[in-house]
Amino acid sequence: MALPQRPVGPARAGRPRHLARTAAALAATLALLSPLGAAGAASAAAQEAPTADVDVRVNTQASLGRLSDTARGVNAAVWDSHMNDPEVAALMKAADVGAMRYPGGSYADIYHWETHTAPGGYVAPGTGFDAFMGTVRATGAQPILIANYGSGTPEEAAGWVRYANVTKNYDAKYWEIGNENYGNGHYGSGWEHDDHADKSPREYARQVRAYAAAMKAIDPTIRIGAVLTAPGNWPDGVVGEGDPGDWNHTVLSEVTDVIDFVSVHWYAGGSDTTADAAMTRLTRLPGELREVRNQIDRYAGADSPRIGIALTEVNTNTGGAMLTARPNGLFAADAFMTALENGVFNVDWWNTHNGPGRITTVDGETDYGDMGMLSGGSCTGDVCQPAANTPFHPYYGMKMTSELGTAGDAMVAASSSAQDVSAHAVHRRDGRLSVLLINKDPDAARTVNLEYAGFTPSAAAPEVSRYARGDSDITDVTGSGASASQVTVPPYAMLTVTLTPQPGTGPGASAADAPGTPGLEAVTDTTARLSWEGAAGAARYLVQERDGAHTRLIGETTGTSVTLRNLPPGSTHTVNVLAADAAGRISAPSGPLTFTTGTPTDAACALTFHRDTSWGNGFVTTVTVRNLSDTPITGWTVDWDWPTDGQSVSSGWNATFQQTGRHVRVTAPEGAGPLAPDGASTASFGFVGANDGPNPDPTAIRLNGTVCSGG
C-alpha cells in the first residue's frame, strides 16, 4: 500500500440471526455490560449460570511458538502529517507495539531517505527519518525500514544503514528490499514504481543479493528481508515470459543464503467486502503461511528455520470494506493472533493513519472507510472524523492482543466448537494462562465452557478484560461472574480471561526446563528423525503430535533425538517435545516443528503431477502415471487428497473425475488399454483446477491404492 485509499463498495449486508438468546444468556450479557459495583457483583454471583453453547479447549502442552518483541506492529507513512504526533507514541506504547514500518508501503520505492523526498508523491513536513525514530524510541519499538528498490541503489541503501546504525546508533535491525515489487508491471499490472529495465523476479533476486552485500558490509548484524507474494493471491503461480518459475519460487531459489526473513502482505479481499466476511476468510491465512514456510523449506533446506516470516501489511482489504467499525476491530485481534500462531514473528497493520473514504453506518456507528488505526481528523464532504489520533476499533483489537502476553510468552493451542467464536491462548512465563475469546455474532451473547489440558487453574477468580459495545477502551471487568470454567462473551465483543495455576502444578512444578525446538534431521516416506537441544533437569523426553488442541504421544527417549516410524507416506505432522524430570513432572513444551513425509523410492508406480500454468485462483495440471510392477494394470484409478479446503477440479480430459470434500478420484476412460509392466507405457490425463487460497500439490498420490513415487 502507498496512498490513502478511497474505498468503494456496497454497504454491509445484514447478517441473519442464527442463534436465539435464552433468557439466562441475555441476563448474563446485561450483567457484563452494566457497571460493576458491589451490588452488581453480588447480583451476578447469585444469578443462575447460563447454559454454554460453545466449548473451548486450551492445551498448554502444545506450543505454537513464543511471542517476539516485534510481534505487534503498525505501518507509518511519510505523507501522514500526524505520523509523529506525541499521542501516537503514547497510544502505541499502551498497546505494546514493538515494530513500526517506514516510509510507507509503495512510497518506499520512490523515497530517498537522505533528501527526504519522494518524486511523484507527497511528503508531509516533520516526517523525516530522525523524527520517525523519535516516535519509535518513545514507543519502545523497533523500526522496520524499507530500502528503495524501485528508484534507489544498493549504495543508497548502504548509506542509510551507515547513517542509522553507525552515525546515529539507532540499531535498526530489520531492512526490507522494496515493497510489493511483483506489482511492477511484469505480470501486466503495475502499481509499484520500478526503474529497472528488467522487471523479472530473477532480476529482483539478483538485486537483493547486491543490496544485502552492500548493506551488510556496513553492519553485518542487520537482517535483510525479501518480498514474496502471499500464496493463493495474485500473482502467485503466474510465470512470466522467459521466467523459470513464478515470483516466489524464482526469488527464493536465488536468495535464501543472503536473506534473514521474507515479507508478505495479506488483505482478506473477496467480492463481499464486509469485515464480517473478512473474518470468515481469515481461515485461509494459516494454510497460506504454511505454504510460505514450505517454499522456504524447499530452497533453504536445513537453513530454513533461520529465515523468518513477517506479515508487514494486513487489513480486511485495500478498499471497500467497513474499515473503522467494530467488526474490523474483531478482525484485527483475530488476524494478529492467527498470523503469530502460524509462524510469523511480526504483524504490521496498514496503517497508523490513512484517510477517510466512503462513509457508511455499521453497528449503529459511523464508519469512515479509513484503513488507519487512528483518526487523521479529516473530512469527506460534510462528514468529519473525530479529532486526530482518536483510536478506531482496529486499534483496540490490536491492543486486546497485548492483554494475552508479551515477548517471550508462549502461544498455545486453543480450539473452539463454534465458527463465530475464535479462541487464542498464551501461557505466560510466570505460569498464568490467558485466553482471548472473540464473539463475531452481532446479535447474541455466547456462553463458553473452558476446558484445559496441561493446566490446572487455581480457585482464584480470573482477571477479565473486555471490549464490547459501550466500552471506550479495554475495560477491566474482573468480578463480573466469569469463572475458570465458564464465561459469557457479549455480542460483537472480545474478552481476555487470565487464570493463575493451582500451586504445585504445571511446568513451574517440574525440575526440567523446556527442551529446544526440534529439527528435522532426515525424513523418508514412513520415518522421520528429529533432534533437539537438551533441557536441564530432564530425565526423559516425550514427543507429542498435535491435532488442533489435542495431543498424543508418538515418541519417547532418554536422549535428545528420536526416529518416528510407521508414518503414512505424504502425511504432515506437527510435534512438540516435552521434558520429564525424575519425578515424572512435565516441563513446558518446546517450540513446534511441522514436517511432511515423502513418497517411497521403490514404489510399484511412478507419477508426475505437473502444474502447466496458473493464474492465482486457477490452474491447469497434467498427470502422467507409469506402472513399474511386473504385471499389467487394467482399469486403473488414481486418488489424492488436496492439502487445503479451497482446492478443486473444475473440468478434465482423458479420464473421469469425481471430488468429494478434499478427495479426488480419477478413473481410466472407457476403452483405455492396460498399463504395461516395468514402465513400458504411461497413462496421462489433465484438468483445470480452482483454488481459493493456497494451492500446494498433493503430498501422496495413489494408483489403484498404492502410493506412487514422485509427485
XYZ file of C-alpha atoms in Angstrom:
711
model
C 0.000 0.000 0.000
C 1.149 3.544 -0.645
C -1.530 6.213 -0.618
C -4.607 6.999 1.479
C -7.308 4.806 -0.027
C -10.780 5.806 -1.049
C -12.756 2.589 -0.555
C -15.803 1.942 -2.667
C -18.250 -0.892 -2.414
C -21.623 -1.979 -1.065
C -22.745 -1.222 2.448
C -22.520 -4.044 4.935
C -25.208 -6.603 4.339
C -27.386 -7.655 7.242
C -26.425 -10.875 8.976
C -29.130 -13.464 9.786
C -29.670 -14.261 13.414
C -28.691 -17.901 13.720
C -28.753 -18.228 17.498
C -31.664 -17.130 19.659
C -30.916 -15.621 23.025
C -32.060 -17.562 26.054
C -33.287 -15.523 28.996
C -30.262 -16.582 31.005
C -27.810 -15.638 28.256
C -29.461 -12.236 27.865
C -29.288 -11.629 31.605
C -25.611 -12.566 31.656
C -24.926 -10.178 28.771
C -26.674 -7.319 30.543
C -24.676 -8.064 33.664
C -21.408 -7.849 31.710
C -22.411 -4.545 30.171
C -23.533 -2.971 33.466
C -21.350 -1.002 35.890
C -19.758 -3.473 38.290
C -20.323 -2.115 41.767
C -20.666 -4.333 44.817
C -24.386 -4.804 44.266
C -23.812 -5.700 40.617
C -21.187 -8.277 41.512
C -23.454 -9.840 44.126
C -26.310 -9.969 41.638
C -24.108 -11.661 39.047
C -22.926 -14.213 41.602
C -26.476 -15.025 42.624
C -27.693 -15.401 39.057
C -28.155 -18.896 37.718
C -25.307 -19.821 35.351
C -26.398 -19.835 31.693
C -26.201 -22.935 29.544
C -22.998 -22.933 27.494
C -23.306 -23.076 23.709
C -19.570 -23.041 22.868
C -16.777 -25.329 24.027
C -13.198 -24.025 24.033
C -10.247 -26.325 24.748
C -6.793 -24.979 25.620
C -3.739 -27.243 25.636
C -0.633 -25.739 27.229
C 1.406 -28.801 26.198
C 1.060 -27.763 22.550
C 3.188 -24.663 21.991
C 2.686 -22.610 18.837
C 5.871 -20.632 19.405
C 6.799 -17.622 21.518
C 5.737 -14.022 21.079
C 8.605 -11.951 19.698
C 9.456 -8.415 20.760
C 8.268 -7.262 17.324
C 5.002 -9.251 17.336
C 2.621 -6.279 17.136
C 3.434 -3.620 14.567
C 1.980 -0.749 12.538
C 2.855 0.996 9.291
C 3.815 4.664 9.198
C 3.892 6.802 6.044
C 5.828 9.931 5.125
C 2.699 11.505 3.664
C 0.993 11.324 7.086
C 1.312 14.689 8.835
C 0.202 13.132 12.149
C 2.724 10.278 11.993
C 4.931 11.694 14.761
C 2.344 13.328 16.994
C 3.206 12.640 20.655
C -0.176 10.947 21.105
C 0.833 8.273 18.577
C 3.769 7.058 20.645
C 1.659 7.020 23.827
C -1.133 5.021 22.195
C 1.220 2.527 20.567
C 3.155 2.042 23.797
C -0.117 1.319 25.599
C -0.851 -1.411 23.028
C 2.644 -2.953 23.403
C 3.535 -2.182 19.788
C 7.035 -3.482 19.128
C 7.587 -2.571 15.459
C 6.916 0.446 13.229
C 7.390 0.135 9.454
C 8.610 3.099 7.372
C 8.433 5.009 4.987
C 5.009 3.774 3.903
C 4.256 0.865 1.588
C 4.744 1.671 -2.083
C 6.211 5.052 -1.193
C 9.331 3.111 -0.220
C 10.140 2.616 -3.903
C 10.160 6.352 -4.630
C 11.506 7.620 -1.281
C 15.063 8.883 -0.839
C 15.937 8.903 2.839
C 18.811 11.389 2.727
C 16.906 14.182 0.969
C 13.525 13.160 2.455
C 11.911 13.361 -0.968
C 9.570 11.129 -2.943
C 9.438 12.344 -6.565
C 5.890 11.992 -7.837
C 4.444 11.781 -4.319
C 3.717 13.997 -1.328
C 5.977 14.132 1.737
C 4.474 15.804 4.808
C 6.566 18.140 6.963
C 8.083 16.615 10.079
C 8.092 13.019 8.802
C 11.822 12.577 8.147
C 13.767 9.560 9.343
C 15.091 11.121 12.551
C 11.628 12.346 13.520
C 10.253 8.873 12.860
C 12.967 7.337 15.031
C 11.950 9.695 17.823
C 8.460 8.156 17.723
C 9.893 4.635 17.526
C 12.038 5.199 20.606
C 9.234 6.878 22.541
C 7.074 3.852 21.774
C 9.778 1.412 22.861
C 9.584 -0.252 19.454
C 11.980 -1.231 16.672
C 11.925 0.148 13.129
C 11.279 -1.991 10.067
C 12.802 0.006 7.213
C 12.124 -0.471 3.508
C 15.109 0.207 1.270
C 14.233 1.897 -2.029
C 14.382 -0.787 -4.720
C 12.247 0.920 -7.371
C 14.322 4.093 -7.858
C 17.230 3.523 -5.477
C 20.519 1.656 -5.474
C 22.383 -0.709 -3.156
C 24.760 2.155 -2.393
C 21.908 4.436 -1.304
C 20.576 1.692 0.969
C 24.036 1.073 2.421
C 24.285 4.793 3.155
C 21.033 4.590 5.100
C 22.396 1.676 7.155
C 25.559 3.674 7.883
C 23.600 6.727 8.989
C 21.106 4.734 11.075
C 23.440 2.309 12.813
C 26.886 3.898 12.738
C 26.271 7.639 12.800
C 23.112 7.652 14.943
C 23.378 4.273 16.762
C 19.696 3.535 16.165
C 20.382 -0.239 15.986
C 17.862 -0.708 13.170
C 17.765 -4.490 12.651
C 15.108 -5.137 10.006
C 15.523 -3.947 6.401
C 13.232 -4.966 3.540
C 14.357 -4.665 -0.070
C 11.432 -2.897 -1.734
C 7.682 -3.245 -1.304
C 5.294 -5.405 -3.374
C 7.797 -5.429 -6.237
C 5.855 -8.168 -8.023
C 3.414 -5.310 -8.799
C 5.944 -3.577 -11.076
C 4.119 -4.427 -14.320
C 6.000 -7.653 -15.086
C 2.763 -9.611 -14.788
C 0.637 -6.981 -16.512
C -0.468 -4.945 -13.505
C 1.805 -2.207 -12.240
C 1.326 -0.073 -9.153
C 4.849 -0.359 -7.765
C 7.482 2.029 -9.114
C 10.418 0.217 -10.730
C 13.082 1.914 -12.876
C 14.889 -1.337 -13.697
C 14.774 -2.249 -17.367
C 14.440 -5.898 -16.325
C 11.432 -6.228 -14.018
C 11.563 -10.006 -13.654
C 11.760 -11.894 -10.357
C 15.228 -13.110 -11.381
C 16.461 -9.504 -11.598
C 14.846 -8.698 -8.259
C 16.692 -11.672 -6.738
C 19.970 -10.503 -8.272
C 19.441 -7.049 -6.830
C 18.534 -8.451 -3.398
C 21.944 -10.109 -3.342
C 23.607 -6.816 -4.277
C 21.651 -4.852 -1.659
C 22.387 -7.438 1.028
C 26.110 -7.401 0.267
C 26.353 -3.598 0.323
C 24.217 -3.162 3.442
C 25.790 -5.959 5.491
C 29.239 -4.642 4.613
C 28.300 -1.643 6.767
C 26.560 -3.596 9.546
C 26.718 -7.402 9.342
C 24.198 -7.771 12.194
C 21.219 -6.361 10.264
C 18.505 -8.656 8.938
C 17.588 -8.485 5.266
C 14.072 -9.245 4.026
C 12.952 -10.194 0.514
C 9.466 -9.523 -0.847
C 7.198 -12.510 -1.587
C 3.594 -12.696 -2.669
C 1.120 -14.490 -0.392
C 0.284 -17.959 -1.776
C -3.166 -18.046 -3.319
C -3.047 -14.310 -4.037
C -2.145 -12.798 -7.419
C 0.418 -13.217 -8.933
C 1.106 -16.476 -7.092
C 1.599 -19.253 -9.633
C 1.856 -16.905 -12.621
C 5.013 -17.489 -14.665
C 6.171 -14.502 -16.715
C 7.607 -14.820 -20.193
C 11.135 -16.183 -20.026
C 10.995 -16.841 -16.256
C 11.949 -20.231 -14.778
C 9.017 -20.096 -12.336
C 6.611 -17.771 -10.566
C 7.762 -14.891 -8.360
C 8.222 -16.750 -5.078
C 9.979 -19.821 -6.466
C 12.274 -17.771 -8.687
C 13.263 -15.350 -5.918
C 13.746 -17.984 -3.219
C 15.836 -20.199 -5.486
C 18.388 -17.354 -5.651
C 18.448 -15.607 -2.260
C 17.967 -17.926 0.731
C 21.663 -17.775 1.611
C 21.673 -13.953 1.934
C 18.268 -13.109 3.461
C 17.066 -13.381 7.057
C 13.322 -13.053 6.571
C 10.644 -12.739 3.923
C 7.930 -10.085 3.806
C 4.375 -10.916 2.716
C 1.167 -8.847 2.688
C -2.308 -10.195 3.329
C -5.649 -8.489 2.751
C -8.718 -10.661 3.216
C -10.266 -9.328 -0.014
C -13.087 -11.131 -1.754
C -16.188 -9.964 -3.599
C -18.008 -9.490 -0.288
C -16.023 -6.636 1.242
C -17.644 -6.547 4.668
C -15.426 -7.120 7.678
C -17.759 -9.959 8.733
C -16.867 -11.781 5.514
C -13.212 -10.917 6.030
C -13.278 -12.618 9.437
C -14.554 -15.765 7.728
C -11.836 -15.576 5.058
C -9.251 -15.389 7.827
C -9.488 -19.195 7.979
C -7.360 -19.255 4.786
C -4.404 -17.487 6.388
C -2.868 -20.471 8.265
C -2.661 -22.505 5.064
C -1.138 -19.610 3.144
C 1.513 -19.037 5.796
C 2.255 -22.759 5.903
C 2.823 -22.680 2.159
C 5.267 -19.766 2.552
C 7.209 -21.920 5.019
C 7.042 -24.899 2.621
C 8.552 -22.743 -0.115
C 11.344 -21.553 2.181
C 11.959 -25.170 3.274
C 12.262 -26.241 -0.353
C 15.054 -23.806 -1.171
C 16.764 -23.231 2.187
C 16.734 -26.832 3.397
C 18.257 -27.224 6.845
C 18.839 -23.453 6.962
C 15.088 -22.766 6.729
C 14.447 -22.189 10.481
C 16.848 -19.229 10.352
C 14.624 -17.394 7.853
C 11.639 -15.688 9.477
C 8.295 -14.622 8.033
C 6.964 -11.082 8.575
C 3.386 -10.117 7.671
C 4.237 -6.481 7.082
C 0.791 -5.366 5.862
C -2.594 -6.701 6.934
C -6.162 -5.369 6.849
C -9.545 -6.544 5.629
C -8.878 -5.305 2.090
C -7.484 -2.417 0.089
C -10.729 -0.502 -0.205
C -14.477 -1.063 0.103
C -14.832 -2.793 3.461
C -16.085 -1.279 6.671
C -12.695 -0.310 7.986
C -13.061 1.698 11.209
C -16.099 -0.130 12.578
C -16.350 -2.685 15.369
C -16.183 -5.821 13.177
C -12.810 -4.703 11.832
C -11.628 -4.410 15.423
C -12.572 -8.049 15.955
C -10.820 -8.908 12.691
C -7.656 -7.102 13.822
C -7.399 -9.110 17.048
C -8.130 -12.379 15.254
C -5.701 -11.626 12.399
C -2.807 -10.625 14.654
C -3.070 -13.789 16.745
C -3.793 -16.120 13.812
C -0.672 -14.943 11.992
C 1.542 -15.087 15.077
C 0.318 -18.595 15.910
C 1.243 -19.752 12.421
C 4.926 -18.951 12.350
C 5.056 -15.170 11.801
C 7.360 -13.101 14.024
C 5.880 -9.721 13.116
C 2.439 -8.428 12.018
C 2.031 -4.785 10.886
C -1.416 -3.222 10.484
C -1.966 -0.991 7.471
C -1.987 1.851 8.554
C -1.459 4.191 11.549
C -3.416 6.993 9.811
C -4.716 6.616 6.270
C -7.569 8.992 5.440
C -11.357 8.778 5.115
C -13.176 7.168 2.238
C -16.759 6.006 1.754
C -18.963 6.927 4.710
C -21.399 4.269 5.937
C -23.138 3.237 9.139
C -22.077 -0.042 10.722
C -23.396 -1.426 14.002
C -25.001 1.928 14.745
C -21.759 3.878 14.314
C -20.244 5.928 11.507
C -17.625 4.031 9.548
C -15.204 6.405 7.836
C -13.832 3.969 5.255
C -10.368 4.599 6.684
C -7.674 1.920 6.739
C -5.910 3.632 9.644
C -5.960 2.617 13.298
C -6.146 6.244 14.380
C -8.208 9.133 13.068
C -6.473 11.704 10.919
C -9.142 14.299 11.734
C -10.089 14.647 8.049
C -13.441 15.099 6.341
C -15.323 13.525 3.453
C -17.822 16.081 2.243
C -19.658 17.350 5.306
C -18.784 14.270 7.404
C -15.692 14.736 9.548
C -13.749 12.228 11.551
C -13.218 12.696 15.290
C -10.165 14.604 16.480
C -6.801 13.447 15.158
C -5.390 10.371 16.889
C -8.743 9.204 18.218
C -8.472 5.393 18.077
C -10.731 3.434 15.775
C -11.894 -0.088 16.635
C -8.919 -1.864 14.977
C -6.598 -0.154 17.447
C -8.485 -1.741 20.336
C -8.418 -5.095 18.544
C -4.627 -4.912 18.427
C -4.457 -3.611 21.991
C -6.578 -6.521 23.230
C -3.933 -8.958 21.982
C -1.460 -7.303 24.364
C -3.704 -8.467 27.221
C -2.730 -12.024 26.249
C 1.008 -11.716 26.811
C 4.287 -10.060 25.959
C 7.593 -11.012 24.362
C 8.811 -14.433 25.453
C 5.402 -15.789 26.449
C 4.299 -18.988 24.689
C 1.286 -19.141 22.415
C -0.510 -22.446 22.941
C -3.175 -24.359 21.071
C -6.806 -23.366 21.566
C -9.832 -24.637 19.645
C -13.449 -23.521 19.570
C -16.525 -25.563 18.705
C -18.202 -22.514 17.128
C -17.115 -20.923 13.856
C -18.171 -17.473 15.022
C -16.256 -17.624 18.316
C -12.475 -17.527 17.978
C -10.143 -18.605 20.766
C -6.455 -17.798 21.275
C -4.305 -18.592 24.305
C -0.919 -17.637 25.762
C 0.888 -19.434 28.593
C 2.875 -16.738 30.351
C 6.366 -17.139 31.724
C 5.056 -16.617 35.269
C 2.720 -19.623 34.898
C -0.532 -17.740 34.287
C -2.742 -18.625 31.325
C -4.587 -16.006 29.266
C -7.404 -16.886 26.863
C -8.821 -14.446 24.289
C -12.402 -15.104 23.143
C -13.807 -13.186 20.156
C -17.568 -13.316 19.590
C -18.242 -12.393 15.965
C -22.014 -12.714 16.321
C -23.549 -9.203 16.287
C -26.837 -10.376 17.777
C -26.232 -12.924 20.528
C -24.036 -13.335 23.573
C -22.148 -16.637 23.619
C -21.539 -18.612 26.784
C -18.279 -20.548 26.641
C -17.221 -23.655 28.550
C -13.453 -23.640 29.118
C -11.512 -26.913 29.247
C -7.765 -27.290 29.821
C -5.033 -29.816 29.131
C -1.679 -29.375 30.866
C -3.027 -26.580 33.072
C -4.916 -26.695 36.383
C -6.485 -23.351 37.344
C -6.499 -22.224 40.952
C -9.676 -21.400 42.849
C -8.991 -17.672 42.459
C -11.375 -15.661 40.313
C -9.836 -14.920 36.917
C -8.879 -11.460 35.758
C -11.136 -10.405 32.875
C -10.643 -7.656 30.278
C -13.461 -6.734 27.886
C -14.004 -4.695 24.753
C -17.698 -4.566 23.900
C -20.417 -2.143 22.883
C -20.387 0.764 25.290
C -16.693 0.401 26.174
C -14.424 3.307 25.265
C -11.248 1.267 25.917
C -10.179 -2.168 27.086
C -12.177 -2.459 30.320
C -11.358 -4.439 33.475
C -14.468 -6.455 34.381
C -12.876 -8.786 36.926
C -15.575 -9.986 39.318
C -18.284 -9.939 36.641
C -19.181 -13.570 37.228
C -16.689 -15.231 34.910
C -15.049 -18.374 36.246
C -12.196 -20.618 35.157
C -14.734 -22.987 33.622
C -17.303 -20.665 32.069
C -17.563 -17.122 30.709
C -20.161 -15.228 28.673
C -18.964 -13.023 25.812
C -21.316 -10.200 24.717
C -22.269 -9.833 21.041
C -19.564 -8.406 18.775
C -17.119 -8.372 21.679
C -13.771 -9.638 22.960
C -12.858 -10.967 26.398
C -9.437 -11.935 27.716
C -9.558 -14.230 30.746
C -6.330 -14.646 32.750
C -6.033 -17.508 35.245
C -3.462 -18.417 37.872
C -2.289 -22.034 38.178
C -3.046 -24.220 41.152
C 0.091 -24.284 43.325
C 2.347 -27.252 42.665
C 1.010 -27.857 39.146
C 2.222 -27.120 35.646
C 5.735 -26.589 34.278
C 6.677 -24.458 37.281
C 6.491 -27.559 39.464
C 8.890 -29.529 37.234
C 12.653 -29.571 37.765
C 13.071 -29.846 33.973
C 13.411 -26.866 31.665
C 11.728 -26.728 28.252
C 13.669 -28.545 25.504
C 14.868 -26.776 22.385
C 12.696 -26.698 19.274
C 13.214 -29.959 17.380
C 14.861 -30.013 13.981
C 14.303 -32.483 11.172
C 17.498 -34.454 10.507
C 16.112 -36.895 7.932
C 12.750 -37.936 6.540
C 11.589 -40.822 4.331
C 8.155 -41.960 3.256
C 7.473 -43.639 6.633
C 10.078 -42.301 9.092
C 11.356 -39.006 10.471
C 14.437 -38.457 12.615
C 14.231 -35.475 14.980
C 16.809 -33.960 17.319
C 16.725 -31.084 19.805
C 18.770 -29.231 22.376
C 18.563 -30.951 25.735
C 16.932 -29.433 28.814
C 18.443 -29.083 32.267
C 16.808 -31.431 34.772
C 15.367 -33.738 32.104
C 15.242 -37.490 32.815
C 13.409 -38.318 29.565
C 11.686 -36.627 26.650
C 8.189 -37.015 25.235
C 7.376 -36.263 21.597
C 3.742 -35.288 21.143
C 1.851 -34.767 17.904
C -0.736 -32.000 17.790
C -4.153 -32.131 16.148
C -5.892 -28.846 16.876
C -5.804 -28.502 20.670
C -5.414 -32.254 21.219
C -2.068 -34.044 21.511
C -0.958 -37.664 21.549
C 2.337 -39.281 22.471
C 4.219 -40.614 19.429
C 7.774 -40.948 20.748
C 9.757 -41.238 23.980
C 13.502 -41.284 24.669
C 16.138 -40.543 27.301
C 18.350 -38.953 24.623
C 17.932 -35.824 22.533
C 16.921 -37.467 19.267
C 14.311 -39.944 18.158
C 13.231 -41.712 14.977
C 9.481 -41.769 14.429
C 8.366 -44.830 12.474
C 5.310 -46.196 10.662
C 4.227 -42.768 9.451
C 1.902 -42.678 6.419
C 3.590 -41.578 3.165
C 2.878 -37.965 2.254
C 1.498 -37.151 5.706
C 2.029 -33.873 7.585
C 2.774 -33.795 11.316
C 3.232 -31.015 13.896
C 5.123 -32.033 17.028
C 6.408 -30.602 20.309
C 8.968 -32.103 22.683
C 8.437 -32.019 26.456
C 10.894 -32.965 29.198
C 10.007 -35.001 32.275
C 12.050 -34.710 35.453
C 12.991 -37.676 37.673
C 9.606 -37.497 39.390
C 7.746 -37.519 36.066
C 6.671 -33.868 36.248
C 6.360 -32.356 32.781
C 8.124 -29.207 31.560
C 6.807 -26.545 29.253
C 6.797 -27.701 25.602
C 9.389 -26.888 23.004
C 8.556 -24.791 20.011
C 6.683 -26.645 17.244
C 8.084 -28.476 14.227
C 5.945 -29.293 11.191
C 7.184 -31.791 8.613
C 5.798 -33.914 5.770
C 6.883 -37.429 4.912
C 7.889 -38.245 1.335
C 6.871 -40.886 -1.165
C 8.540 -44.310 -1.467
C 11.599 -44.543 -3.714
C 10.894 -48.195 -4.589
C 7.177 -47.863 -5.307
C 5.366 -50.049 -7.830
C 4.336 -46.917 -9.748
C 5.758 -43.518 -10.643
C 3.817 -40.326 -11.164
C 4.373 -36.745 -12.272
C 1.935 -34.012 -11.236
C 2.916 -31.078 -13.433
C 1.443 -27.600 -13.000
C 1.282 -26.393 -16.625
C 0.024 -22.905 -15.889
C -1.553 -20.941 -13.046
C -3.242 -17.562 -12.572
C -3.658 -17.028 -8.831
C -7.050 -18.669 -8.320
C -6.919 -21.320 -11.040
C -4.502 -23.689 -12.737
C -4.048 -26.387 -15.373
C -2.280 -29.640 -14.456
C -1.138 -32.687 -16.405
C -0.716 -36.008 -14.566
C 1.294 -38.892 -16.005
C 1.298 -42.376 -14.421
C 3.701 -45.258 -15.062
C 3.282 -48.864 -13.859
C 6.594 -50.174 -12.503
C 5.326 -53.552 -11.295
C 5.939 -56.777 -13.217
C 2.266 -57.286 -14.111
C -0.013 -55.170 -16.301
C -2.745 -52.995 -14.740
C -6.174 -52.845 -16.339
C -8.870 -50.478 -15.193
C -6.760 -48.042 -13.191
C -7.820 -45.385 -10.681
C -5.739 -42.507 -9.345
C -6.573 -40.955 -5.949
C -5.304 -37.980 -3.973
C -6.380 -35.593 -1.235
C -5.948 -31.853 -1.638
C -3.925 -30.275 1.190
C -6.433 -27.390 1.642
C -10.204 -26.956 1.501
C -10.142 -24.351 -1.274
C -8.730 -26.635 -3.987
C -10.918 -28.395 -6.534
C -11.107 -29.950 -10.001
C -13.305 -27.887 -12.323
C -13.081 -29.967 -15.520
C -10.776 -32.535 -17.043
C -9.939 -34.738 -20.029
C -8.730 -38.264 -20.846
C -10.335 -39.595 -17.643
C -13.408 -39.369 -15.401
C -13.126 -37.097 -12.336
C -15.024 -37.161 -9.051
C -14.335 -34.997 -5.976
C -15.838 -35.471 -2.509
C -14.620 -32.981 0.061
C -10.851 -32.840 -0.457
C -10.679 -36.311 -2.013
C -10.300 -36.691 -5.775
C -10.719 -39.978 -7.683
C -9.740 -40.211 -11.338
C -10.886 -43.238 -13.306
C -9.483 -44.530 -16.596
C -11.621 -43.599 -19.599
C -13.795 -46.247 -21.175
C -11.804 -48.383 -23.590
C -8.432 -47.474 -22.092
C -5.821 -50.164 -22.583
C -3.827 -51.709 -19.747
C -0.784 -50.065 -18.216
C 2.107 -52.254 -19.308
C 4.514 -53.613 -16.652
C 8.034 -52.335 -15.979
C 7.176 -48.786 -17.081
C 6.694 -49.735 -20.713
C 3.634 -47.475 -21.131
C 2.031 -44.470 -19.461
C -1.407 -43.023 -18.835
C -1.823 -39.274 -18.988
C -4.748 -37.002 -18.155
C -5.238 -33.337 -17.418
C -7.612 -30.995 -15.658
C -8.464 -27.392 -14.923
C -8.448 -26.663 -11.193
C -9.569 -23.823 -8.956
C -8.159 -22.618 -5.655
C -9.477 -20.209 -3.036
C -6.322 -19.603 -1.025
C -3.033 -21.546 -1.147
C -2.539 -24.142 -3.866
C 0.034 -26.750 -2.763
C 0.401 -30.008 -4.670
C -0.937 -33.248 -3.151
C 1.640 -34.973 -0.963
C 0.734 -38.582 -1.833
C -0.956 -39.868 -4.990
C -2.106 -43.476 -5.327
C -2.503 -45.781 -8.313
C -5.083 -48.457 -7.501
C -4.455 -47.796 -3.811
C -0.634 -47.912 -3.968
C 1.330 -44.760 -3.188
C 3.486 -43.818 -6.170
C 6.934 -42.273 -6.130
C 7.367 -38.767 -7.482
C 4.647 -36.110 -7.481
